[in-house]
Amino acid sequence: MPKYVYDFAEGNKDMKDLLGGKGANLAEMTNIGLPVPPGFIITTDACRHYLEQGEEPSDMRDEVTAHLEALEQEMGKKLGQADDPLLVSVRSGAKFSMPGMMETVLNIGLTDRSVQGLAKQAGSDRFAWDSYRRLLQMFGKTVLDIDGDLFEHAIDEAKQAKGTKNDLDLDASDMAKLVEQFKGIVREHSGADFPQDPRVQMDMAVRAVFDSWNADRAVLYRRQERIPADLGTAVNIVTMVFGNLGADSGTGVAFTRDPASGAQGVYGDYLQNAQGEDVVAGIRNTVPLADLEQIDKASYDQLMDIMATLERHYRDLCDIEFTIERGKLWMLQTRVGKRTAGAAFRIATQLIDEGLIDDDEAVTRVTGAQLAQLMFPRFDETADAERLAKGVNASPGAAVGKAVFDSARAAELGNQGEAVILVRRETNPDDLSGMIAAEGVLTSRGGKTSHAAVVARGMGKPCVCGAEELTVDLTKRSFTTPDGTVVDEGDVISIDGSSGDVYKGEVPVVPSPVVQYFEGELAPDSDQADDLVAAVHRIMSHADERRRLGVHANADTSDDAARARRFGAAGIGLTRTEHMFLGDRRKLVEDLVLADSQDARQRALDKLEPLQREDFKGIFAAMDGLPVTVRLIDPPLHEFLPDLTDLTVEVALGEERGQDVSRQRTLLDAVRRLHEQNPMLGLRGVRLGLVIDGLFGMQVKAIAEAAAELRGEGKDPLPEVMIPLVGAVQELEITRDDAARVIADVEKEHGVELGIPIGTMIELPRAALTAGQIAEAAEFFSFGTNDLTQTAWGFSRDDVEGAFFSQYLDRGIFGVSPFETLDRDGVGRLVRIAVEEGRATRPELHLGVCGEHGGDPDSVHFFHEVGLDYVSCSPFSVPVARLEAGRAAVETAGSDSR
C-alpha cells in the first residue's frame, strides 16, 4: 500500500520525485541537525491521484490525521487551539523549482477564537490580527479564487484613512477592522463564511495547492522551462514561525554566493518585522543581508555557519529562506539556487578549486543554453547614453525595447514581434506571460531575491529591480525620474542587468567577450580577459577532452566556414549548393530550365560549373585539412525562377505596352510547367539529378576540380559528396556511379587521387527503414532531421508552425516543437533503426546529423546515445554543441559507472 505522508525525519534530499524539492530539502536540513520548524509532507503520488481521480487517495486523510496528531503532541498544542493555537503553513513544492507559480497559505489554524489566544501568547494584539488578516487574504485569493485586488484595495483604503503609505502604521484596531472587511469579501464572493474549523482550512488549502499544479501560470512556466506536466507537486505542512513579532524578528532570503555574478560573499535580503512573502513579493524594499550583523549579530553569525554547512553539504550555490522569531533563527527552505549563465561558469570553476567537485562534474553544472546566453552582445560602455536611473543588477544582459506597463500588453506586442521591456512596481506570478514575451524586466521595488529577479534569472532575461528613483504610474502607463523626465508606454528604453543601469532610448551593443574568445580575438590568460572568459575556457577545454561526438558546422560560404573553424568546428557537415544559384546567377538557372536541347542545357551547365568551382575552392581552403560535406542541389528548380504572379503581371503589362516579352513568356510557361501542388514531396533532390541530365554531374565536377586545384597548390581539401532525398537504394546506386565516373575523370586529368567519399542524406522514413540496403551503396549517412521530421509527422513546416503549433503546445500535445528538439519517440526511433541497420551492413559507416537539431542541447544528448560520429549545426551554435557533447559523454560515463 503506498505511503502518502512523510515526516521530515523520514525523508532526504534524494527523494525529490516523491517529496518535491522543498520537502526533500526540509527533510535533509532536519536530518543534519539544522533548526527547521517541525512538519510533514504529502507526496506527489497523492497529488497525481487527486488530479487524475478528482479526489484524494482514500488513505491520505487518516495518514494526515496521524501526522498532525504527532505534530500537535511534539509542539504541546493543537491546531487552532483557542488559548494557544498551533498554526501551520501549507506550501507547494514540486521536484523542480517553480518560484511563485503555485500556492502557499500561511497561518492556517487562526479563527475568531484562536486569534485572541495568539494575541495573548505573543503579547501583541496587532501581530495576532495582522496574522489573521494575512490568512484571510491568502486563503481568499488562493483557495477561494477571489480577486486579490479586492483585499489590496481595502488595505489601501485603510492606509489612506490613517494618512499613511506604510502597512506598519496600521495598529491592532485597524487590523481587526480589516479582518471583518476581509471576512465580508469572502462571504460576498464565495457565497460562504470563512471556515472556522482549522482542519477544514488545512484540507481546503491542500486541495488548492494540488489544483495550482494546473493553474495557467504554472502550465506556462513548465512549458517555458520544459518541466514535465505529469510530475505533480508535494504539499508541505510546516509549523509556523513568525518574523512579524516586532523589531527582534524578521525574515530573509540568502545565497551562499552571488547568483548574478558567482562572486563569493554575503548576498541576500532581510526585512525586519515581516513574513517571508513580503520579501519575495518585493512589496517593501529590504535591507542587504550584511546589515543583519548590526541588527542581530548572534542570528547573523549562526546563519553564516549554516550557509557554509549547506554549501559544503550540497556542494553548490544554495538559496536559503529563513525567519528570525524573537532572536531564534529558523530555516524554512533551501535548494540549489538558480543563477545566471555567467555565475554558473564561475561557480563551477570555483568549486573545482575548493575541492568540492571535479572537472567532470563541473561540465555537468553548466549548459549549452547558458553558454549561448553568454554569447549575446552587451552594451557599449563608450556610448553616449542618457542614464535615467540605477537599480539592483538582478539578472545580467543587455535589453532594448519599448516600455510596456502590463503583462497582457507585453505578451500581445511580443507575440507580434515587437521588442518590449516590461515595467512594473513589482512583479507577481500573474506577470509570467509578459516576462516571457519581454526582452527584459524593470521594477521600482524589490531586490535580488524578489519574484522578478528569481524568475528572470531562471529564464536568462536581463532584469533591473528596485530602481527606487523611478515613480511608476500604472494608471498613466508611464514612469517619472527624479529630474522630471517622463517615459510613456511605447518609448524605447535600454536596461543593463549587469550594472543595474536604465537608459533612455536605444544604447548600441558590442560583441560579447565570450564570442571574442571563440573568435580567437581574446586569449583567456590575457590582461583583457575577465574571470568569465577564463572560466568558459576551462570548462570548454575539459568538455572537448571528454566528448566522443565530433562537432561540424553548416556553412555555405567561405566566411561562414572560416568562422565555424574559429569556433571549434572539426569540419563542415552541410554545404547547401542551392544557395550558390541565387543573386546574379539566377539567369543561368533560367537558361538551364529554358534549354530546349541537350546542347543548350550543357552550355548552361558549363557556365555554372566554374562559378561553383570557385565557391567550393573558397570553402575547402577555409577548412583545409578538415572534411567538407557538400549536398548536391536539393530544392525544386521552380524556386530559382520568378514568382508566378509577378511574372504573369510582367508579361501582361509588357504585351499591353508592345514590349518584347518573349523570354518572359517562355519563362512563364516553364514556371507553370514546373508548378507542383506539394513541391516538398515533388521533383527535388536525387529525383532532380536523375531527371535533368548533367546537373549533378556538373556539381560533382566542380567539387572535384576545386579539390584537384587546391591539391596542386599544396593544400589538403577533404570534400565529401552527399546526395539528398534518397528513398530507394537504386536511386543512390545510379547517382553514385555517375558521380564516381566524373571524379575518376578529374583525377585522371589532374594526375591526383582525391578519394572523395559519396554518401546520402537520410531524410525520408523509407530511407531510414531500408538503411541496411542503402548502406551497401553509401559510404556515409547524414540525417536531415528537418525533412525527416516533416515527412514522419506529415507536416509542411512552413504551413503548420503558424497554423496550429501554438495550440498543440498549449494543449500539451507537444512539450516543445519537434523542429526545435528531436522527437525521440518517433523521428528518434527512425534514426536509431537507420543507425543499427546501416552499421549492420557496413560497420565502418560514418554517421552524422545536419538538421537544425544538431545544435539543440537535448538532441545532442540523443545523438551521442545512439552512436552518431558527429553533429553539424550553425557556426554560432558550434560551442554550444561542443559543450553539450562533452556533457553527454560525462553523464553517460557516470550512469555506466552506477
PDB file of C-alpha atoms in Angstrom, residues 78-332:
ATOM      1  CA  LYS A  78      -3.440  21.619  18.896  1.00  0.00           C
ATOM      2  CA  LEU A  79      -4.137  23.122  15.505  1.00  0.00           C
ATOM      3  CA  GLY A  80      -6.253  26.236  16.114  1.00  0.00           C
ATOM      4  CA  GLN A  81      -6.381  25.690  19.896  1.00  0.00           C
ATOM      5  CA  ALA A  82      -8.324  28.619  21.328  1.00  0.00           C
ATOM      6  CA  ASP A  83      -5.932  29.650  24.110  1.00  0.00           C
ATOM      7  CA  ASP A  84      -2.608  28.797  22.416  1.00  0.00           C
ATOM      8  CA  PRO A  85      -3.085  27.796  18.770  1.00  0.00           C
ATOM      9  CA  LEU A  86      -0.720  25.667  16.718  1.00  0.00           C
ATOM     10  CA  LEU A  87      -0.564  27.362  13.339  1.00  0.00           C
ATOM     11  CA  VAL A  88       0.858  25.845  10.159  1.00  0.00           C
ATOM     12  CA  SER A  89       1.732  26.899   6.640  1.00  0.00           C
ATOM     13  CA  VAL A  90       0.606  24.874   3.641  1.00  0.00           C
ATOM     14  CA  ARG A  91       3.193  25.179   0.877  1.00  0.00           C
ATOM     15  CA  SER A  92       3.631  23.706  -2.575  1.00  0.00           C
ATOM     16  CA  GLY A  93       6.880  22.029  -3.555  1.00  0.00           C
ATOM     17  CA  ALA A  94       7.452  20.318  -6.913  1.00  0.00           C
ATOM     18  CA  LYS A  95      10.516  18.306  -7.924  1.00  0.00           C
ATOM     19  CA  PHE A  96      11.799  21.273  -9.927  1.00  0.00           C
ATOM     20  CA  SER A  97      11.744  24.783  -8.535  1.00  0.00           C
ATOM     21  CA  MET A  98       8.812  26.834  -9.873  1.00  0.00           C
ATOM     22  CA  PRO A  99       9.156  30.094  -7.921  1.00  0.00           C
ATOM     23  CA  GLY A 100       5.803  31.689  -7.180  1.00  0.00           C
ATOM     24  CA  MET A 101       3.932  29.586  -9.725  1.00  0.00           C
ATOM     25  CA  MET A 102       1.911  27.528  -7.203  1.00  0.00           C
ATOM     26  CA  GLU A 103       0.137  28.307  -3.964  1.00  0.00           C
ATOM     27  CA  THR A 104       1.152  28.906  -0.363  1.00  0.00           C
ATOM     28  CA  VAL A 105      -1.142  29.695   2.566  1.00  0.00           C
ATOM     29  CA  LEU A 106       0.264  30.907   5.900  1.00  0.00           C
ATOM     30  CA  ASN A 107      -1.253  30.970   9.404  1.00  0.00           C
ATOM     31  CA  ILE A 108      -3.667  28.070   8.908  1.00  0.00           C
ATOM     32  CA  GLY A 109      -5.466  27.497  12.232  1.00  0.00           C
ATOM     33  CA  LEU A 110      -6.427  31.072  13.049  1.00  0.00           C
ATOM     34  CA  THR A 111     -10.114  31.596  13.777  1.00  0.00           C
ATOM     35  CA  ASP A 112     -12.281  34.163  15.547  1.00  0.00           C
ATOM     36  CA  ARG A 113     -11.497  32.362  18.817  1.00  0.00           C
ATOM     37  CA  SER A 114      -7.830  31.425  18.359  1.00  0.00           C
ATOM     38  CA  VAL A 115      -6.816  34.924  17.266  1.00  0.00           C
ATOM     39  CA  GLN A 116      -7.425  36.007  20.872  1.00  0.00           C
ATOM     40  CA  GLY A 117      -5.223  33.199  22.193  1.00  0.00           C
ATOM     41  CA  LEU A 118      -2.463  34.101  19.738  1.00  0.00           C
ATOM     42  CA  ALA A 119      -2.608  37.729  20.870  1.00  0.00           C
ATOM     43  CA  LYS A 120      -2.257  36.669  24.486  1.00  0.00           C
ATOM     44  CA  GLN A 121       0.618  34.255  23.847  1.00  0.00           C
ATOM     45  CA  ALA A 122       2.506  36.754  21.628  1.00  0.00           C
ATOM     46  CA  GLY A 123       1.746  39.705  23.849  1.00  0.00           C
ATOM     47  CA  SER A 124       0.714  41.685  20.791  1.00  0.00           C
ATOM     48  CA  ASP A 125      -2.824  42.309  19.587  1.00  0.00           C
ATOM     49  CA  ARG A 126      -1.549  43.894  16.382  1.00  0.00           C
ATOM     50  CA  PHE A 127       0.545  40.849  15.497  1.00  0.00           C
ATOM     51  CA  ALA A 128      -2.389  38.476  16.010  1.00  0.00           C
ATOM     52  CA  TRP A 129      -4.867  40.499  13.962  1.00  0.00           C
ATOM     53  CA  ASP A 130      -2.257  41.086  11.230  1.00  0.00           C
ATOM     54  CA  SER A 131      -1.661  37.321  11.060  1.00  0.00           C
ATOM     55  CA  TYR A 132      -5.396  36.656  10.797  1.00  0.00           C
ATOM     56  CA  ARG A 133      -5.678  39.346   8.100  1.00  0.00           C
ATOM     57  CA  ARG A 134      -2.901  37.623   6.122  1.00  0.00           C
ATOM     58  CA  LEU A 135      -4.634  34.245   6.388  1.00  0.00           C
ATOM     59  CA  LEU A 136      -7.931  35.639   5.161  1.00  0.00           C
ATOM     60  CA  GLN A 137      -6.227  37.421   2.267  1.00  0.00           C
ATOM     61  CA  MET A 138      -4.148  34.429   1.136  1.00  0.00           C
ATOM     62  CA  PHE A 139      -6.962  31.925   1.683  1.00  0.00           C
ATOM     63  CA  GLY A 140      -9.437  34.105  -0.178  1.00  0.00           C
ATOM     64  CA  LYS A 141      -7.150  34.622  -3.148  1.00  0.00           C
ATOM     65  CA  THR A 142      -5.541  31.183  -3.474  1.00  0.00           C
ATOM     66  CA  VAL A 143      -8.115  28.750  -2.066  1.00  0.00           C
ATOM     67  CA  LEU A 144     -11.373  30.520  -2.924  1.00  0.00           C
ATOM     68  CA  ASP A 145     -10.108  32.181  -6.135  1.00  0.00           C
ATOM     69  CA  ILE A 146     -11.273  35.663  -5.100  1.00  0.00           C
ATOM     70  CA  ASP A 147      -9.722  38.628  -6.914  1.00  0.00           C
ATOM     71  CA  GLY A 148      -6.721  39.680  -4.840  1.00  0.00           C
ATOM     72  CA  ASP A 149      -7.219  43.334  -5.740  1.00  0.00           C
ATOM     73  CA  LEU A 150     -10.339  43.414  -3.534  1.00  0.00           C
ATOM     74  CA  PHE A 151      -8.181  42.795  -0.471  1.00  0.00           C
ATOM     75  CA  GLU A 152      -5.447  45.177  -1.646  1.00  0.00           C
ATOM     76  CA  HIS A 153      -7.975  47.967  -2.181  1.00  0.00           C
ATOM     77  CA  ALA A 154      -9.271  47.501   1.355  1.00  0.00           C
ATOM     78  CA  ILE A 155      -5.736  47.815   2.724  1.00  0.00           C
ATOM     79  CA  ASP A 156      -5.084  50.906   0.609  1.00  0.00           C
ATOM     80  CA  GLU A 157      -8.279  52.498   1.920  1.00  0.00           C
ATOM     81  CA  ALA A 158      -7.271  51.742   5.499  1.00  0.00           C
ATOM     82  CA  LYS A 159      -3.870  53.348   4.971  1.00  0.00           C
ATOM     83  CA  GLN A 160      -5.442  56.339   3.261  1.00  0.00           C
ATOM     84  CA  ALA A 161      -7.838  56.819   6.171  1.00  0.00           C
ATOM     85  CA  LYS A 162      -4.868  56.654   8.519  1.00  0.00           C
ATOM     86  CA  GLY A 163      -2.904  59.120   6.413  1.00  0.00           C
ATOM     87  CA  THR A 164      -0.020  56.736   5.754  1.00  0.00           C
ATOM     88  CA  LYS A 165       1.556  54.695   2.964  1.00  0.00           C
ATOM     89  CA  ASN A 166       3.178  52.140   5.278  1.00  0.00           C
ATOM     90  CA  ASP A 167       1.446  48.944   6.434  1.00  0.00           C
ATOM     91  CA  LEU A 168       3.327  49.096   9.726  1.00  0.00           C
ATOM     92  CA  ASP A 169       1.473  52.283  10.703  1.00  0.00           C
ATOM     93  CA  LEU A 170      -1.810  50.374  10.900  1.00  0.00           C
ATOM     94  CA  ASP A 171      -2.484  49.421  14.545  1.00  0.00           C
ATOM     95  CA  ALA A 172      -4.336  46.497  16.126  1.00  0.00           C
ATOM     96  CA  SER A 173      -7.689  48.220  15.788  1.00  0.00           C
ATOM     97  CA  ASP A 174      -7.073  48.878  12.100  1.00  0.00           C
ATOM     98  CA  MET A 175      -6.088  45.242  11.548  1.00  0.00           C
ATOM     99  CA  ALA A 176      -9.185  43.983  13.390  1.00  0.00           C
ATOM    100  CA  LYS A 177     -11.369  46.145  11.150  1.00  0.00           C
ATOM    101  CA  LEU A 178      -9.591  44.761   8.062  1.00  0.00           C
ATOM    102  CA  VAL A 179     -10.291  41.225   9.299  1.00  0.00           C
ATOM    103  CA  GLU A 180     -14.014  41.998   9.401  1.00  0.00           C
ATOM    104  CA  GLN A 181     -13.840  43.571   5.933  1.00  0.00           C
ATOM    105  CA  PHE A 182     -11.942  40.567   4.569  1.00  0.00           C
ATOM    106  CA  LYS A 183     -14.486  38.145   6.036  1.00  0.00           C
ATOM    107  CA  GLY A 184     -17.176  40.161   4.285  1.00  0.00           C
ATOM    108  CA  ILE A 185     -15.318  39.950   0.989  1.00  0.00           C
ATOM    109  CA  VAL A 186     -15.006  36.163   1.434  1.00  0.00           C
ATOM    110  CA  ARG A 187     -18.709  35.841   2.235  1.00  0.00           C
ATOM    111  CA  GLU A 188     -19.799  38.019  -0.697  1.00  0.00           C
ATOM    112  CA  HIS A 189     -17.573  36.467  -3.345  1.00  0.00           C
ATOM    113  CA  SER A 190     -17.532  32.803  -2.278  1.00  0.00           C
ATOM    114  CA  GLY A 191     -21.093  32.503  -1.009  1.00  0.00           C
ATOM    115  CA  ALA A 192     -19.976  31.108   2.357  1.00  0.00           C
ATOM    116  CA  ASP A 193     -18.362  32.282   5.575  1.00  0.00           C
ATOM    117  CA  PHE A 194     -14.647  31.831   6.140  1.00  0.00           C
ATOM    118  CA  PRO A 195     -14.271  28.339   7.707  1.00  0.00           C
ATOM    119  CA  GLN A 196     -13.808  28.412  11.474  1.00  0.00           C
ATOM    120  CA  ASP A 197     -12.761  24.731  11.649  1.00  0.00           C
ATOM    121  CA  PRO A 198      -8.915  24.670  11.435  1.00  0.00           C
ATOM    122  CA  ARG A 199      -8.845  21.192   9.892  1.00  0.00           C
ATOM    123  CA  VAL A 200     -11.247  22.298   7.161  1.00  0.00           C
ATOM    124  CA  GLN A 201      -8.923  25.246   6.474  1.00  0.00           C
ATOM    125  CA  MET A 202      -5.961  22.898   6.144  1.00  0.00           C
ATOM    126  CA  ASP A 203      -7.736  20.371   3.932  1.00  0.00           C
ATOM    127  CA  MET A 204      -9.034  23.105   1.605  1.00  0.00           C
ATOM    128  CA  ALA A 205      -5.549  24.640   1.386  1.00  0.00           C
ATOM    129  CA  VAL A 206      -4.025  21.252   0.499  1.00  0.00           C
ATOM    130  CA  ARG A 207      -6.513  20.795  -2.332  1.00  0.00           C
ATOM    131  CA  ALA A 208      -5.799  24.337  -3.547  1.00  0.00           C
ATOM    132  CA  VAL A 209      -2.086  23.519  -3.719  1.00  0.00           C
ATOM    133  CA  PHE A 210      -2.850  20.346  -5.693  1.00  0.00           C
ATOM    134  CA  ASP A 211      -5.084  22.337  -8.070  1.00  0.00           C
ATOM    135  CA  SER A 212      -2.419  25.015  -8.514  1.00  0.00           C
ATOM    136  CA  TRP A 213      -0.255  22.475 -10.368  1.00  0.00           C
ATOM    137  CA  ASN A 214      -2.535  23.045 -13.365  1.00  0.00           C
ATOM    138  CA  ALA A 215      -3.015  26.793 -12.915  1.00  0.00           C
ATOM    139  CA  ASP A 216      -2.385  28.760 -16.120  1.00  0.00           C
ATOM    140  CA  ARG A 217       0.811  30.370 -14.846  1.00  0.00           C
ATOM    141  CA  ALA A 218       2.199  27.008 -13.637  1.00  0.00           C
ATOM    142  CA  VAL A 219       1.452  25.385 -17.006  1.00  0.00           C
ATOM    143  CA  LEU A 220       3.086  28.308 -18.822  1.00  0.00           C
ATOM    144  CA  TYR A 221       6.165  28.179 -16.590  1.00  0.00           C
ATOM    145  CA  ARG A 222       6.555  24.416 -17.058  1.00  0.00           C
ATOM    146  CA  ARG A 223       6.353  24.831 -20.800  1.00  0.00           C
ATOM    147  CA  GLN A 224       8.941  27.623 -20.705  1.00  0.00           C
ATOM    148  CA  GLU A 225      11.301  25.569 -18.527  1.00  0.00           C
ATOM    149  CA  ARG A 226      10.462  22.212 -20.170  1.00  0.00           C
ATOM    150  CA  ILE A 227       9.296  20.650 -16.912  1.00  0.00           C
ATOM    151  CA  PRO A 228       7.143  17.513 -17.478  1.00  0.00           C
ATOM    152  CA  ALA A 229       3.441  18.089 -16.860  1.00  0.00           C
ATOM    153  CA  ASP A 230       2.819  14.764 -15.089  1.00  0.00           C
ATOM    154  CA  LEU A 231       5.076  15.211 -12.040  1.00  0.00           C
ATOM    155  CA  GLY A 232       2.597  16.863  -9.671  1.00  0.00           C
ATOM    156  CA  THR A 233       3.509  18.794  -6.550  1.00  0.00           C
ATOM    157  CA  ALA A 234       4.061  17.738  -2.968  1.00  0.00           C
ATOM    158  CA  VAL A 235       2.463  19.705  -0.105  1.00  0.00           C
ATOM    159  CA  ASN A 236       4.476  20.756   2.934  1.00  0.00           C
ATOM    160  CA  ILE A 237       2.669  21.265   6.247  1.00  0.00           C
ATOM    161  CA  VAL A 238       5.081  23.262   8.418  1.00  0.00           C
ATOM    162  CA  THR A 239       4.745  24.717  11.903  1.00  0.00           C
ATOM    163  CA  MET A 240       4.507  28.496  11.622  1.00  0.00           C
ATOM    164  CA  VAL A 241       7.317  30.646  12.929  1.00  0.00           C
ATOM    165  CA  PHE A 242       6.827  34.379  12.845  1.00  0.00           C
ATOM    166  CA  GLY A 243       9.054  37.108  11.570  1.00  0.00           C
ATOM    167  CA  ASN A 244       6.439  39.776  12.206  1.00  0.00           C
ATOM    168  CA  LEU A 245       6.550  39.807  16.018  1.00  0.00           C
ATOM    169  CA  GLY A 246       8.498  43.056  16.236  1.00  0.00           C
ATOM    170  CA  ALA A 247      11.939  44.527  15.655  1.00  0.00           C
ATOM    171  CA  ASP A 248      13.686  41.420  17.074  1.00  0.00           C
ATOM    172  CA  SER A 249      12.019  39.318  14.378  1.00  0.00           C
ATOM    173  CA  GLY A 250      12.264  39.278  10.631  1.00  0.00           C
ATOM    174  CA  THR A 251      12.588  37.206   7.530  1.00  0.00           C
ATOM    175  CA  GLY A 252      15.085  36.939   4.689  1.00  0.00           C
ATOM    176  CA  VAL A 253      16.492  35.175   1.702  1.00  0.00           C
ATOM    177  CA  ALA A 254      20.184  34.386   1.367  1.00  0.00           C
ATOM    178  CA  PHE A 255      22.539  32.980  -1.242  1.00  0.00           C
ATOM    179  CA  THR A 256      25.828  31.335  -0.406  1.00  0.00           C
ATOM    180  CA  ARG A 257      27.298  33.144  -3.434  1.00  0.00           C
ATOM    181  CA  ASP A 258      26.073  35.946  -5.653  1.00  0.00           C
ATOM    182  CA  PRO A 259      23.563  34.315  -8.046  1.00  0.00           C
ATOM    183  CA  ALA A 260      24.097  37.142 -10.552  1.00  0.00           C
ATOM    184  CA  SER A 261      27.891  37.046 -10.821  1.00  0.00           C
ATOM    185  CA  GLY A 262      29.065  33.978  -8.896  1.00  0.00           C
ATOM    186  CA  ALA A 263      31.221  36.113  -6.597  1.00  0.00           C
ATOM    187  CA  GLN A 264      31.723  34.846  -3.062  1.00  0.00           C
ATOM    188  CA  GLY A 265      30.448  36.948  -0.186  1.00  0.00           C
ATOM    189  CA  VAL A 266      27.298  37.771   1.783  1.00  0.00           C
ATOM    190  CA  TYR A 267      24.331  38.048  -0.571  1.00  0.00           C
ATOM    191  CA  GLY A 268      20.669  38.298   0.222  1.00  0.00           C
ATOM    192  CA  ASP A 269      17.899  40.470   1.589  1.00  0.00           C
ATOM    193  CA  TYR A 270      16.446  40.914   5.065  1.00  0.00           C
ATOM    194  CA  LEU A 271      13.243  42.560   6.245  1.00  0.00           C
ATOM    195  CA  GLN A 272      12.519  43.264   9.896  1.00  0.00           C
ATOM    196  CA  ASN A 273       9.108  42.594  11.332  1.00  0.00           C
ATOM    197  CA  ALA A 274       7.863  40.766   8.231  1.00  0.00           C
ATOM    198  CA  GLN A 275       6.790  37.371   6.913  1.00  0.00           C
ATOM    199  CA  GLY A 276       8.518  35.598   4.040  1.00  0.00           C
ATOM    200  CA  GLU A 277       6.011  36.549   1.376  1.00  0.00           C
ATOM    201  CA  ASP A 278       6.841  40.233   1.975  1.00  0.00           C
ATOM    202  CA  VAL A 279      10.449  39.683   0.857  1.00  0.00           C
ATOM    203  CA  VAL A 280       9.790  37.615  -2.240  1.00  0.00           C
ATOM    204  CA  ALA A 281       6.890  39.812  -3.383  1.00  0.00           C
ATOM    205  CA  GLY A 282       9.127  42.889  -3.276  1.00  0.00           C
ATOM    206  CA  ILE A 283       6.285  44.926  -1.758  1.00  0.00           C
ATOM    207  CA  ARG A 284       8.607  46.508   0.817  1.00  0.00           C
ATOM    208  CA  ASN A 285      12.209  47.252  -0.005  1.00  0.00           C
ATOM    209  CA  THR A 286      14.597  45.138   2.005  1.00  0.00           C
ATOM    210  CA  VAL A 287      17.998  45.830   3.523  1.00  0.00           C
ATOM    211  CA  PRO A 288      21.122  43.947   2.405  1.00  0.00           C
ATOM    212  CA  LEU A 289      21.719  40.739   4.335  1.00  0.00           C
ATOM    213  CA  ALA A 290      25.022  42.135   5.629  1.00  0.00           C
ATOM    214  CA  ASP A 291      23.012  44.657   7.684  1.00  0.00           C
ATOM    215  CA  LEU A 292      21.696  41.777   9.798  1.00  0.00           C
ATOM    216  CA  GLU A 293      25.085  41.682  11.539  1.00  0.00           C
ATOM    217  CA  GLN A 294      24.289  45.061  13.086  1.00  0.00           C
ATOM    218  CA  ILE A 295      20.636  44.215  13.773  1.00  0.00           C
ATOM    219  CA  ASP A 296      21.100  40.759  15.363  1.00  0.00           C
ATOM    220  CA  LYS A 297      24.724  39.589  15.442  1.00  0.00           C
ATOM    221  CA  ALA A 298      24.018  36.239  17.105  1.00  0.00           C
ATOM    222  CA  SER A 299      21.491  35.243  14.449  1.00  0.00           C
ATOM    223  CA  TYR A 300      23.778  36.583  11.713  1.00  0.00           C
ATOM    224  CA  ASP A 301      26.754  34.522  12.904  1.00  0.00           C
ATOM    225  CA  GLN A 302      24.607  31.391  13.167  1.00  0.00           C
ATOM    226  CA  LEU A 303      23.236  31.998   9.682  1.00  0.00           C
ATOM    227  CA  MET A 304      26.750  32.340   8.227  1.00  0.00           C
ATOM    228  CA  ASP A 305      27.719  28.998   9.806  1.00  0.00           C
ATOM    229  CA  ILE A 306      24.591  27.319   8.428  1.00  0.00           C
ATOM    230  CA  MET A 307      25.189  28.752   4.957  1.00  0.00           C
ATOM    231  CA  ALA A 308      28.720  27.343   4.946  1.00  0.00           C
ATOM    232  CA  THR A 309      27.409  23.977   6.150  1.00  0.00           C
ATOM    233  CA  LEU A 310      24.777  23.836   3.423  1.00  0.00           C
ATOM    234  CA  GLU A 311      27.179  24.785   0.626  1.00  0.00           C
ATOM    235  CA  ARG A 312      29.635  22.090   1.693  1.00  0.00           C
ATOM    236  CA  HIS A 313      26.811  19.569   2.057  1.00  0.00           C
ATOM    237  CA  TYR A 314      25.174  20.291  -1.313  1.00  0.00           C
ATOM    238  CA  ARG A 315      28.489  21.141  -2.994  1.00  0.00           C
ATOM    239  CA  ASP A 316      26.828  24.040  -4.787  1.00  0.00           C
ATOM    240  CA  LEU A 317      25.350  27.512  -4.502  1.00  0.00           C
ATOM    241  CA  CYS A 318      22.426  27.324  -2.097  1.00  0.00           C
ATOM    242  CA  ASP A 319      19.358  29.543  -1.960  1.00  0.00           C
ATOM    243  CA  ILE A 320      18.024  29.824   1.602  1.00  0.00           C
ATOM    244  CA  GLU A 321      14.845  31.214   3.181  1.00  0.00           C
ATOM    245  CA  PHE A 322      14.913  31.897   6.911  1.00  0.00           C
ATOM    246  CA  THR A 323      12.925  33.561   9.665  1.00  0.00           C
ATOM    247  CA  ILE A 324      14.054  35.013  12.973  1.00  0.00           C
ATOM    248  CA  GLU A 325      11.381  34.799  15.662  1.00  0.00           C
ATOM    249  CA  ARG A 326      12.324  36.935  18.656  1.00  0.00           C
ATOM    250  CA  GLY A 327      16.006  36.221  18.252  1.00  0.00           C
ATOM    251  CA  LYS A 328      15.602  32.492  17.314  1.00  0.00           C
ATOM    252  CA  LEU A 329      16.784  31.527  13.801  1.00  0.00           C
ATOM    253  CA  TRP A 330      14.691  29.054  11.785  1.00  0.00           C
ATOM    254  CA  MET A 331      15.465  27.585   8.363  1.00  0.00           C
ATOM    255  CA  LEU A 332      12.376  27.477   6.146  1.00  0.00           C
TER     256      LEU A 332
END
